[in-house]
Amino acid sequence: MNDAPTLGTLDELPRAYLDAMAARNLVPLWPSLRGFMPVGAPRPRSVPSLWRYTEVRPLLMQAGDLTPIEKAERRVLVYCNPGHGLDGLHSSGTIYVGMQLILPGENAPPHRHPPVAVRLVVEGEGGVTIVNGERLPMQRGDLILTPSLNWHEHVHAGTGPVVWMDALDLPLLVAMEAAYVVEGDSRPSRNAPDASATRYRRAGLVPYASLAAPRAPYPLLRWPWEEVREALVALAADTPAGQAVQLAYVNPETGGECLPTLGFSALMLRPGEAAGLVRDSASKVFHVVAGLVDAEVGGTDLGAAEDADVFAAPPHAKVRLANRSTRQPAFLFQVDDAPLQRKIGIHERFAD
Ligand code: GTQ
């Protein structure tokens, strides 16, 4: 694998030849081929990295003082992977993650865009995301989808700050030169708050009429954390010790991934449990919902991550997690780009 021949370099070529090519918008491939296609494994720009909520929160609250919602539209601090620098809004090569703040009485106005977005609620009561007129209450740990090109806005009629983590496939859509936004008026609010979660209340049950109807692409938009937690605790009884308990958020009509590009799952580590996740080709971002978890990513010890801390894992990196508590379970939320990788036929799982 690693005995692939060394290829020719630019400085081996005559200046006049290179100039003649450059004048015609041409370059030779071979000097850069190995850089773009490294032998054996990708060499991600992304590096394992951790963002601590205790450090982020004061800066996010400061944004609440410094920048009114009208001047921000979305008041978000973006988690930039140091391997990508601060300009490209990359948490991994494909995944954007940020923490969004909305204050009482504020409205993050309606818009729609090709990137998908999901919200994982961190703190506060009274936040509501409205997707195509459907009001979705935001409670701690809830997952809320805003699929591509769907109208969405955020409102907050409660008291105190509301914070959630946004995850988008924005870097991917930027690479595709497909990212843009359309501003709009509020969609008429349908008198069916949280209707999707009502219709798909229990696994294995769907509204009868949906069997005869064309498949809706995004039938379920909100997964209450309480139910996810309960399902994890139940699955723990049927998961061997030393293996993370993990549930995927799926489309309840198809059983497939709930969004086309990014995948979402919830993890539980039992008290004192350490587990290595199956190494694969996907990039990932983890969010600690509750607990104290030692995280090792691609051989880098990131230290202990606690509630609302976020860490990124580059593609092909081994992830090892250990619950520091011997009394309480730990819970994490995972975002990855495996759905996209599977669709284009490049997803790989490794046996080590
Ligand atoms: O809430 O619609 O973090 O449009 C970035 C772009 C959140 C949103 C982000 C967005 C949103």
GROMACS .gro file of C-alpha atoms and ligand atoms in nm:
model
  363
    1MET     CA    1   0.000   0.000   0.000
    2ASN     CA    2   0.267   0.248   0.105
    3ASP     CA    3   0.513   0.158  -0.170
    4ALA     CA    4   0.322   0.363  -0.427
    5PRO     CA    5   0.581   0.545  -0.640
    6THR     CA    6   0.679   0.900  -0.551
    7LEU     CA    7   0.544   1.131  -0.816
    8GLY     CA    8   0.707   1.419  -1.002
    9THR     CA    9   0.702   1.770  -0.851
   10LEU     CA   10   0.633   2.114  -0.994
   11ASP     CA   11   0.994   2.231  -0.961
   12GLU     CA   12   1.107   1.952  -1.193
   13LEU     CA   13   0.915   2.118  -1.475
   14PRO     CA   14   1.041   2.408  -1.691
   15ARG     CA   15   0.910   2.749  -1.581
   16ALA     CA   16   0.802   2.837  -1.937
   17TYR     CA   17   0.601   2.515  -1.959
   18LEU     CA   18   0.421   2.587  -1.631
   19ASP     CA   19   0.355   2.946  -1.741
   20ALA     CA   20   0.212   2.829  -2.073
   21MET     CA   21  -0.024   2.598  -1.887
   22ALA     CA   22  -0.123   2.857  -1.627
   23ALA     CA   23  -0.206   3.104  -1.904
   24ARG     CA   24  -0.460   2.849  -2.028
   25ASN     CA   25  -0.594   2.759  -1.682
   26LEU     CA   26  -0.422   2.423  -1.676
   27VAL     CA   27  -0.213   2.243  -1.414
   28PRO     CA   28  -0.043   1.905  -1.420
   29LEU     CA   29  -0.212   1.654  -1.193
   30TRP     CA   30   0.083   1.450  -1.072
   31PRO     CA   31   0.246   1.706  -0.838
   32SER     CA   32  -0.076   1.734  -0.635
   33LEU     CA   33  -0.231   1.390  -0.690
   34ARG     CA   34  -0.110   1.236  -0.363
   35GLY     CA   35  -0.224   1.542  -0.170
   36PHE     CA   36  -0.578   1.508  -0.298
   37MET     CA   37  -0.577   1.128  -0.290
   38PRO     CA   38  -0.338   1.011  -0.017
   39VAL     CA   39  -0.232   0.648  -0.036
   40GLY     CA   40  -0.421   0.409   0.194
   41ALA     CA   41  -0.634   0.650   0.398
   42PRO     CA   42  -0.760   1.007   0.386
   43ARG     CA   43  -0.559   1.274   0.563
   44PRO     CA   44  -0.838   1.489   0.708
   45ARG     CA   45  -0.782   1.855   0.781
   46SER     CA   46  -1.021   1.806   1.073
   47VAL     CA   47  -0.855   1.724   1.402
   48PRO     CA   48  -1.005   1.579   1.719
   49SER     CA   49  -1.128   1.878   1.918
   50LEU     CA   50  -1.342   1.962   2.219
   51TRP     CA   51  -1.552   2.269   2.301
   52ARG     CA   52  -1.654   2.313   2.665
   53TYR     CA   53  -1.997   2.462   2.725
   54THR     CA   54  -1.875   2.633   3.044
   55GLU     CA   55  -1.638   2.833   2.820
   56VAL     CA   56  -1.889   2.887   2.539
   57ARG     CA   57  -2.188   2.990   2.749
   58PRO     CA   58  -2.056   3.324   2.882
   59LEU     CA   59  -1.952   3.426   2.530
   60LEU     CA   60  -2.290   3.325   2.391
   61MET     CA   61  -2.470   3.525   2.663
   62GLN     CA   62  -2.246   3.820   2.577
   63ALA     CA   63  -2.370   3.793   2.217
   64GLY     CA   64  -2.718   3.837   2.364
   65ASP     CA   65  -2.608   4.173   2.507
   66LEU     CA   66  -2.401   4.287   2.211
   67THR     CA   67  -2.609   4.184   1.911
   68PRO     CA   68  -2.987   4.220   1.893
   69ILE     CA   69  -3.165   3.938   1.711
   70GLU     CA   70  -3.252   4.176   1.426
   71LYS     CA   71  -2.880   4.217   1.362
   72ALA     CA   72  -2.805   3.846   1.380
   73GLU     CA   73  -3.113   3.664   1.245
   74ARG     CA   74  -2.956   3.357   1.403
   75ARG     CA   75  -2.749   3.437   1.714
   76VAL     CA   76  -2.501   3.152   1.691
   77LEU     CA   77  -2.142   3.087   1.794
   78VAL     CA   78  -1.996   2.840   1.547
   79TYR     CA   79  -1.770   2.555   1.656
   80CYS     CA   80  -1.475   2.576   1.417
   81ASN     CA   81  -1.250   2.275   1.387
   82PRO     CA   82  -0.895   2.410   1.437
   83GLY     CA   83  -0.774   2.200   1.143
   84HIS     CA   84  -0.997   2.407   0.916
   85GLY     CA   85  -0.928   2.745   1.078
   86LEU     CA   86  -1.189   3.005   1.165
   87ASP     CA   87  -1.317   3.100   0.821
   88GLY     CA   88  -1.500   2.804   0.675
   89LEU     CA   89  -1.754   2.719   0.948
   90HIS     CA   90  -1.636   2.358   0.962
   91SER     CA   91  -1.675   2.142   1.272
   92SER     CA   92  -1.576   1.854   1.045
   93GLY     CA   93  -1.532   1.843   0.668
   94THR     CA   94  -1.908   1.816   0.617
   95ILE     CA   95  -2.067   1.910   0.950
   96TYR     CA   96  -2.136   2.256   1.092
   97VAL     CA   97  -2.221   2.285   1.460
   98GLY     CA   98  -2.301   2.598   1.658
   99MET     CA   99  -2.478   2.707   1.976
  100GLN     CA  100  -2.779   2.933   1.918
  101LEU     CA  101  -2.923   3.174   2.175
  102ILE     CA  102  -3.272   3.321   2.173
  103LEU     CA  103  -3.396   3.554   2.445
  104PRO     CA  104  -3.754   3.597   2.571
  105GLY     CA  105  -3.976   3.778   2.323
  106GLU     CA  106  -3.731   3.735   2.037
  107ASN     CA  107  -3.809   3.590   1.697
  108ALA     CA  108  -3.547   3.436   1.470
  109PRO     CA  109  -3.741   3.512   1.152
  110PRO     CA  110  -3.872   3.263   0.896
  111HIS     CA  111  -3.644   3.145   0.620
  112ARG     CA  112  -3.561   2.835   0.421
  113HIS     CA  113  -3.239   2.704   0.275
  114PRO     CA  114  -3.095   2.398   0.102
  115PRO     CA  115  -2.876   2.290   0.398
  116VAL     CA  116  -3.051   2.066   0.649
  117ALA     CA  117  -3.050   2.177   1.011
  118VAL     CA  118  -3.128   1.998   1.334
  119ARG     CA  119  -3.159   2.137   1.685
  120LEU     CA  120  -3.057   1.960   2.004
  121VAL     CA  121  -3.194   2.162   2.294
  122VAL     CA  122  -2.945   2.251   2.569
  123GLU     CA  123  -3.121   2.477   2.818
  124GLY     CA  124  -3.418   2.701   2.886
  125GLU     CA  125  -3.794   2.670   2.870
  126GLY     CA  126  -4.042   2.819   2.628
  127GLY     CA  127  -3.853   2.801   2.298
  128VAL     CA  128  -4.050   2.692   1.994
  129THR     CA  129  -3.929   2.608   1.644
  130ILE     CA  130  -4.197   2.639   1.378
  131VAL     CA  131  -4.143   2.417   1.073
  132ASN     CA  132  -4.389   2.478   0.789
  133GLY     CA  133  -4.644   2.613   1.037
  134GLU     CA  134  -4.605   2.324   1.284
  135ARG     CA  135  -4.508   2.445   1.631
  136LEU     CA  136  -4.245   2.221   1.790
  137PRO     CA  137  -4.181   2.277   2.160
  138MET     CA  138  -3.813   2.277   2.255
  139GLN     CA  139  -3.724   2.095   2.574
  140ARG     CA  140  -3.381   1.994   2.695
  141GLY     CA  141  -3.239   1.707   2.487
  142ASP     CA  142  -3.514   1.717   2.223
  143LEU     CA  143  -3.410   1.667   1.861
  144ILE     CA  144  -3.590   1.884   1.608
  145LEU     CA  145  -3.544   1.858   1.230
  146THR     CA  146  -3.563   2.139   0.980
  147PRO     CA  147  -3.525   1.956   0.648
  148SER     CA  148  -3.385   2.114   0.331
  149LEU     CA  149  -3.589   2.403   0.186
  150ASN     CA  150  -3.853   2.380   0.463
  151TRP     CA  151  -3.968   2.708   0.616
  152HIS     CA  152  -3.858   2.749   0.976
  153GLU     CA  153  -3.838   3.012   1.244
  154HIS     CA  154  -3.769   3.017   1.617
  155VAL     CA  155  -3.971   3.202   1.880
  156HIS     CA  156  -3.949   3.229   2.255
  157ALA     CA  157  -4.245   3.327   2.471
  158GLY     CA  158  -4.100   3.203   2.800
  159THR     CA  159  -3.856   3.355   3.044
  160GLY     CA  160  -3.478   3.326   3.054
  161PRO     CA  161  -3.239   3.235   2.774
  162VAL     CA  162  -3.302   2.934   2.550
  163VAL     CA  163  -2.998   2.766   2.397
  164TRP     CA  164  -2.971   2.482   2.152
  165MET     CA  165  -2.706   2.319   1.937
  166ASP     CA  166  -2.753   2.353   1.563
  167ALA     CA  167  -2.605   2.092   1.331
  168LEU     CA  168  -2.610   2.155   0.956
  169ASP     CA  169  -2.454   2.002   0.645
  170LEU     CA  170  -2.348   2.355   0.549
  171PRO     CA  171  -1.979   2.278   0.466
  172LEU     CA  172  -2.100   2.012   0.226
  173LEU     CA  173  -2.347   2.244   0.057
  174VAL     CA  174  -2.088   2.520   0.039
  175ALA     CA  175  -1.854   2.275  -0.138
  176MET     CA  176  -2.143   2.201  -0.377
  177GLU     CA  177  -2.193   2.576  -0.427
  178ALA     CA  178  -2.555   2.507  -0.339
  179ALA     CA  179  -2.603   2.709  -0.018
  180TYR     CA  180  -2.838   3.009  -0.012
  181VAL     CA  181  -3.129   3.136   0.194
  182VAL     CA  182  -3.474   3.276   0.116
  183GLU     CA  183  -3.631   3.509   0.371
  184GLY     CA  184  -4.006   3.500   0.404
  185ASP     CA  185  -4.318   3.570   0.601
  186SER     CA  186  -4.435   3.341   0.879
  187ARG     CA  187  -4.617   3.036   0.747
  188PRO     CA  188  -4.976   3.023   0.865
  189SER     CA  189  -4.960   2.839   1.197
  190ARG     CA  190  -5.153   2.515   1.171
  191ASN     CA  191  -5.363   2.428   1.472
  192ALA     CA  192  -5.170   2.105   1.512
  193PRO     CA  193  -4.886   2.170   1.752
  194ASP     CA  194  -4.622   1.898   1.750
  195ALA     CA  195  -4.847   1.692   1.520
  196SER     CA  196  -4.565   1.474   1.389
  197ALA     CA  197  -4.468   1.350   1.734
  198THR     CA  198  -4.836   1.283   1.805
  199ARG     CA  199  -4.878   1.078   1.488
  200TYR     CA  200  -4.563   0.872   1.544
  201ARG     CA  201  -4.589   0.832   1.919
  202ARG     CA  202  -4.468   0.471   1.939
  203ALA     CA  203  -4.221   0.265   1.739
  204GLY     CA  204  -4.397   0.010   1.520
  205LEU     CA  205  -4.717   0.214   1.488
  206VAL     CA  206  -4.801   0.453   1.205
  207PRO     CA  207  -5.125   0.631   1.120
  208TYR     CA  208  -5.331   0.376   0.923
  209ALA     CA  209  -5.397   0.611   0.633
  210SER     CA  210  -5.024   0.664   0.576
  211LEU     CA  211  -4.998   0.310   0.435
  212ALA     CA  212  -5.210   0.412   0.137
  213ALA     CA  213  -5.058   0.758   0.095
  214PRO     CA  214  -4.742   0.858  -0.086
  215ARG     CA  215  -4.444   0.845   0.150
  216ALA     CA  216  -4.392   1.181   0.319
  217PRO     CA  217  -4.019   1.258   0.316
  218TYR     CA  218  -4.007   1.390   0.674
  219PRO     CA  219  -4.302   1.249   0.868
  220LEU     CA  220  -4.145   1.300   1.211
  221LEU     CA  221  -3.987   1.632   1.307
  222ARG     CA  222  -3.940   1.610   1.683
  223TRP     CA  223  -3.807   1.340   1.914
  224PRO     CA  224  -3.865   1.427   2.283
  225TRP     CA  225  -3.555   1.344   2.487
  226GLU     CA  226  -3.759   1.178   2.759
  227GLU     CA  227  -3.869   0.909   2.513
  228VAL     CA  228  -3.523   0.865   2.364
  229ARG     CA  229  -3.375   0.826   2.712
  230GLU     CA  230  -3.640   0.570   2.806
  231ALA     CA  231  -3.568   0.372   2.488
  232LEU     CA  232  -3.193   0.375   2.559
  233VAL     CA  233  -3.244   0.250   2.913
  234ALA     CA  234  -3.464  -0.029   2.776
  235LEU     CA  235  -3.212  -0.124   2.505
  236ALA     CA  236  -2.936  -0.135   2.766
  237ALA     CA  237  -3.096  -0.455   2.899
  238ASP     CA  238  -3.028  -0.618   2.560
  239THR     CA  239  -2.681  -0.474   2.489
  240PRO     CA  240  -2.367  -0.661   2.598
  241ALA     CA  241  -2.157  -0.486   2.864
  242GLY     CA  242  -1.868  -0.290   2.714
  243GLN     CA  243  -2.071  -0.201   2.406
  244ALA     CA  244  -2.228   0.143   2.383
  245VAL     CA  245  -2.607   0.140   2.380
  246GLN     CA  246  -2.695   0.331   2.063
  247LEU     CA  247  -3.021   0.420   1.891
  248ALA     CA  248  -3.055   0.584   1.549
  249TYR     CA  249  -3.315   0.852   1.482
  250VAL     CA  250  -3.498   0.725   1.173
  251ASN     CA  251  -3.789   0.805   0.948
  252PRO     CA  252  -4.073   0.606   1.111
  253GLU     CA  253  -4.239   0.540   0.774
  254THR     CA  254  -3.934   0.397   0.598
  255GLY     CA  255  -3.701   0.291   0.878
  256GLY     CA  256  -3.425   0.472   0.689
  257GLU     CA  257  -3.224   0.774   0.794
  258CYS     CA  258  -3.443   1.073   0.881
  259LEU     CA  259  -3.241   1.319   0.669
  260PRO     CA  260  -3.049   1.243   0.350
  261THR     CA  261  -2.701   1.367   0.435
  262LEU     CA  262  -2.654   1.362   0.812
  263GLY     CA  263  -2.731   1.084   1.059
  264PHE     CA  264  -2.829   1.124   1.424
  265SER     CA  265  -2.806   0.879   1.709
  266ALA     CA  266  -2.825   0.871   2.086
  267LEU     CA  267  -2.572   0.685   2.297
  268MET     CA  268  -2.580   0.560   2.652
  269LEU     CA  269  -2.285   0.444   2.861
  270ARG     CA  270  -2.383   0.257   3.171
  271PRO     CA  271  -2.224   0.353   3.504
  272GLY     CA  272  -1.849   0.293   3.487
  273GLU     CA  273  -1.873   0.162   3.131
  274ALA     CA  274  -1.600   0.213   2.869
  275ALA     CA  275  -1.670   0.141   2.504
  276GLY     CA  276  -1.495   0.181   2.171
  277LEU     CA  277  -1.724   0.270   1.882
  278VAL     CA  278  -1.686   0.085   1.553
  279ARG     CA  279  -1.430   0.282   1.350
  280ASP     CA  280  -1.571   0.396   1.019
  281SER     CA  281  -1.518   0.638   0.733
  282ALA     CA  282  -1.774   0.895   0.854
  283SER     CA  283  -1.690   1.221   1.032
  284LYS     CA  284  -1.877   1.286   1.353
  285VAL     CA  285  -1.967   1.541   1.616
  286PHE     CA  286  -2.068   1.432   1.966
  287HIS     CA  287  -2.269   1.627   2.222
  288VAL     CA  288  -2.290   1.521   2.584
  289VAL     CA  289  -2.655   1.536   2.686
  290ALA     CA  290  -2.585   1.435   3.045
  291GLY     CA  291  -2.293   1.288   3.235
  292LEU     CA  292  -1.917   1.299   3.254
  293VAL     CA  293  -1.743   1.114   2.972
  294ASP     CA  294  -1.375   1.062   2.898
  295ALA     CA  295  -1.329   1.093   2.523
  296GLU     CA  296  -1.039   0.965   2.317
  297VAL     CA  297  -1.055   1.040   1.945
  298GLY     CA  298  -0.803   0.909   1.693
  299GLY     CA  299  -0.554   0.844   1.975
  300THR     CA  300  -0.594   1.197   2.117
  301ASP     CA  301  -0.713   1.216   2.476
  302LEU     CA  302  -0.965   1.502   2.480
  303GLY     CA  303  -1.015   1.472   2.856
  304ALA     CA  304  -1.352   1.470   3.026
  305ALA     CA  305  -1.660   1.605   2.851
  306GLU     CA  306  -1.968   1.700   3.050
  307ASP     CA  307  -2.318   1.837   2.991
  308ALA     CA  308  -2.347   2.026   2.659
  309ASP     CA  309  -1.979   1.982   2.574
  310VAL     CA  310  -1.915   1.901   2.209
  311PHE     CA  311  -1.632   1.713   2.043
  312ALA     CA  312  -1.547   1.636   1.683
  313ALA     CA  313  -1.406   1.317   1.531
  314PRO     CA  314  -1.245   1.324   1.185
  315PRO     CA  315  -1.327   1.048   0.934
  316HIS     CA  316  -1.158   0.712   1.006
  317ALA     CA  317  -1.079   0.810   1.368
  318LYS     CA  318  -1.131   0.557   1.644
  319VAL     CA  319  -1.357   0.691   1.919
  320ARG     CA  320  -1.332   0.556   2.273
  321LEU     CA  321  -1.571   0.673   2.542
  322ALA     CA  322  -1.574   0.604   2.913
  323ASN     CA  323  -1.837   0.700   3.167
  324ARG     CA  324  -1.653   0.850   3.465
  325SER     CA  325  -1.947   0.801   3.696
  326THR     CA  326  -1.991   0.466   3.865
  327ARG     CA  327  -2.342   0.562   3.971
  328GLN     CA  328  -2.512   0.746   3.683
  329PRO     CA  329  -2.546   0.654   3.316
  330ALA     CA  330  -2.404   0.901   3.062
  331PHE     CA  331  -2.590   1.007   2.749
  332LEU     CA  332  -2.454   1.148   2.424
  333PHE     CA  333  -2.595   1.265   2.093
  334GLN     CA  334  -2.402   1.189   1.774
  335VAL     CA  335  -2.418   1.361   1.435
  336ASP     CA  336  -2.237   1.196   1.144
  337ASP     CA  337  -2.220   1.208   0.766
  338ALA     CA  338  -2.267   0.830   0.724
  339PRO     CA  339  -2.604   0.867   0.541
  340LEU     CA  340  -2.438   1.069   0.266
  341GLN     CA  341  -2.141   0.832   0.254
  342ARG     CA  342  -2.375   0.532   0.222
  343LYS     CA  343  -2.573   0.698  -0.057
  344ILE     CA  344  -2.266   0.761  -0.265
  345GLY     CA  345  -2.124   0.417  -0.187
  346ILE     CA  346  -1.817   0.518   0.014
  347HIS     CA  347  -1.912   0.429   0.370
  348GLU     CA  348  -1.668   0.181   0.524
  349ARG     CA  349  -1.660   0.015   0.864
  350PHE     CA  350  -1.331  -0.116   0.997
  351ALA     CA  351  -1.287  -0.424   1.212
  352ASP     CA  352  -1.016  -0.291   1.448
  353GTQ     O1  353  -3.168   2.835   1.284
  353GTQ     O2  354  -3.213   2.846   1.074
  353GTQ     O3  355  -2.681   2.772   1.311
  353GTQ     O4  356  -3.021   2.915   0.914
  353GTQ     C1  357  -2.714   2.844   1.091
  353GTQ     C2  358  -2.801   2.880   0.990
  353GTQ     C3  359  -2.900   2.808   1.236
  353GTQ     C4  360  -3.132   2.841   1.167
  353GTQ     C5  361  -2.764   2.809   1.212
  353GTQ     C6  362  -2.936   2.879   1.012
  353GTQ     C7  363  -2.986   2.843   1.137
   0.00000   0.00000   0.00000
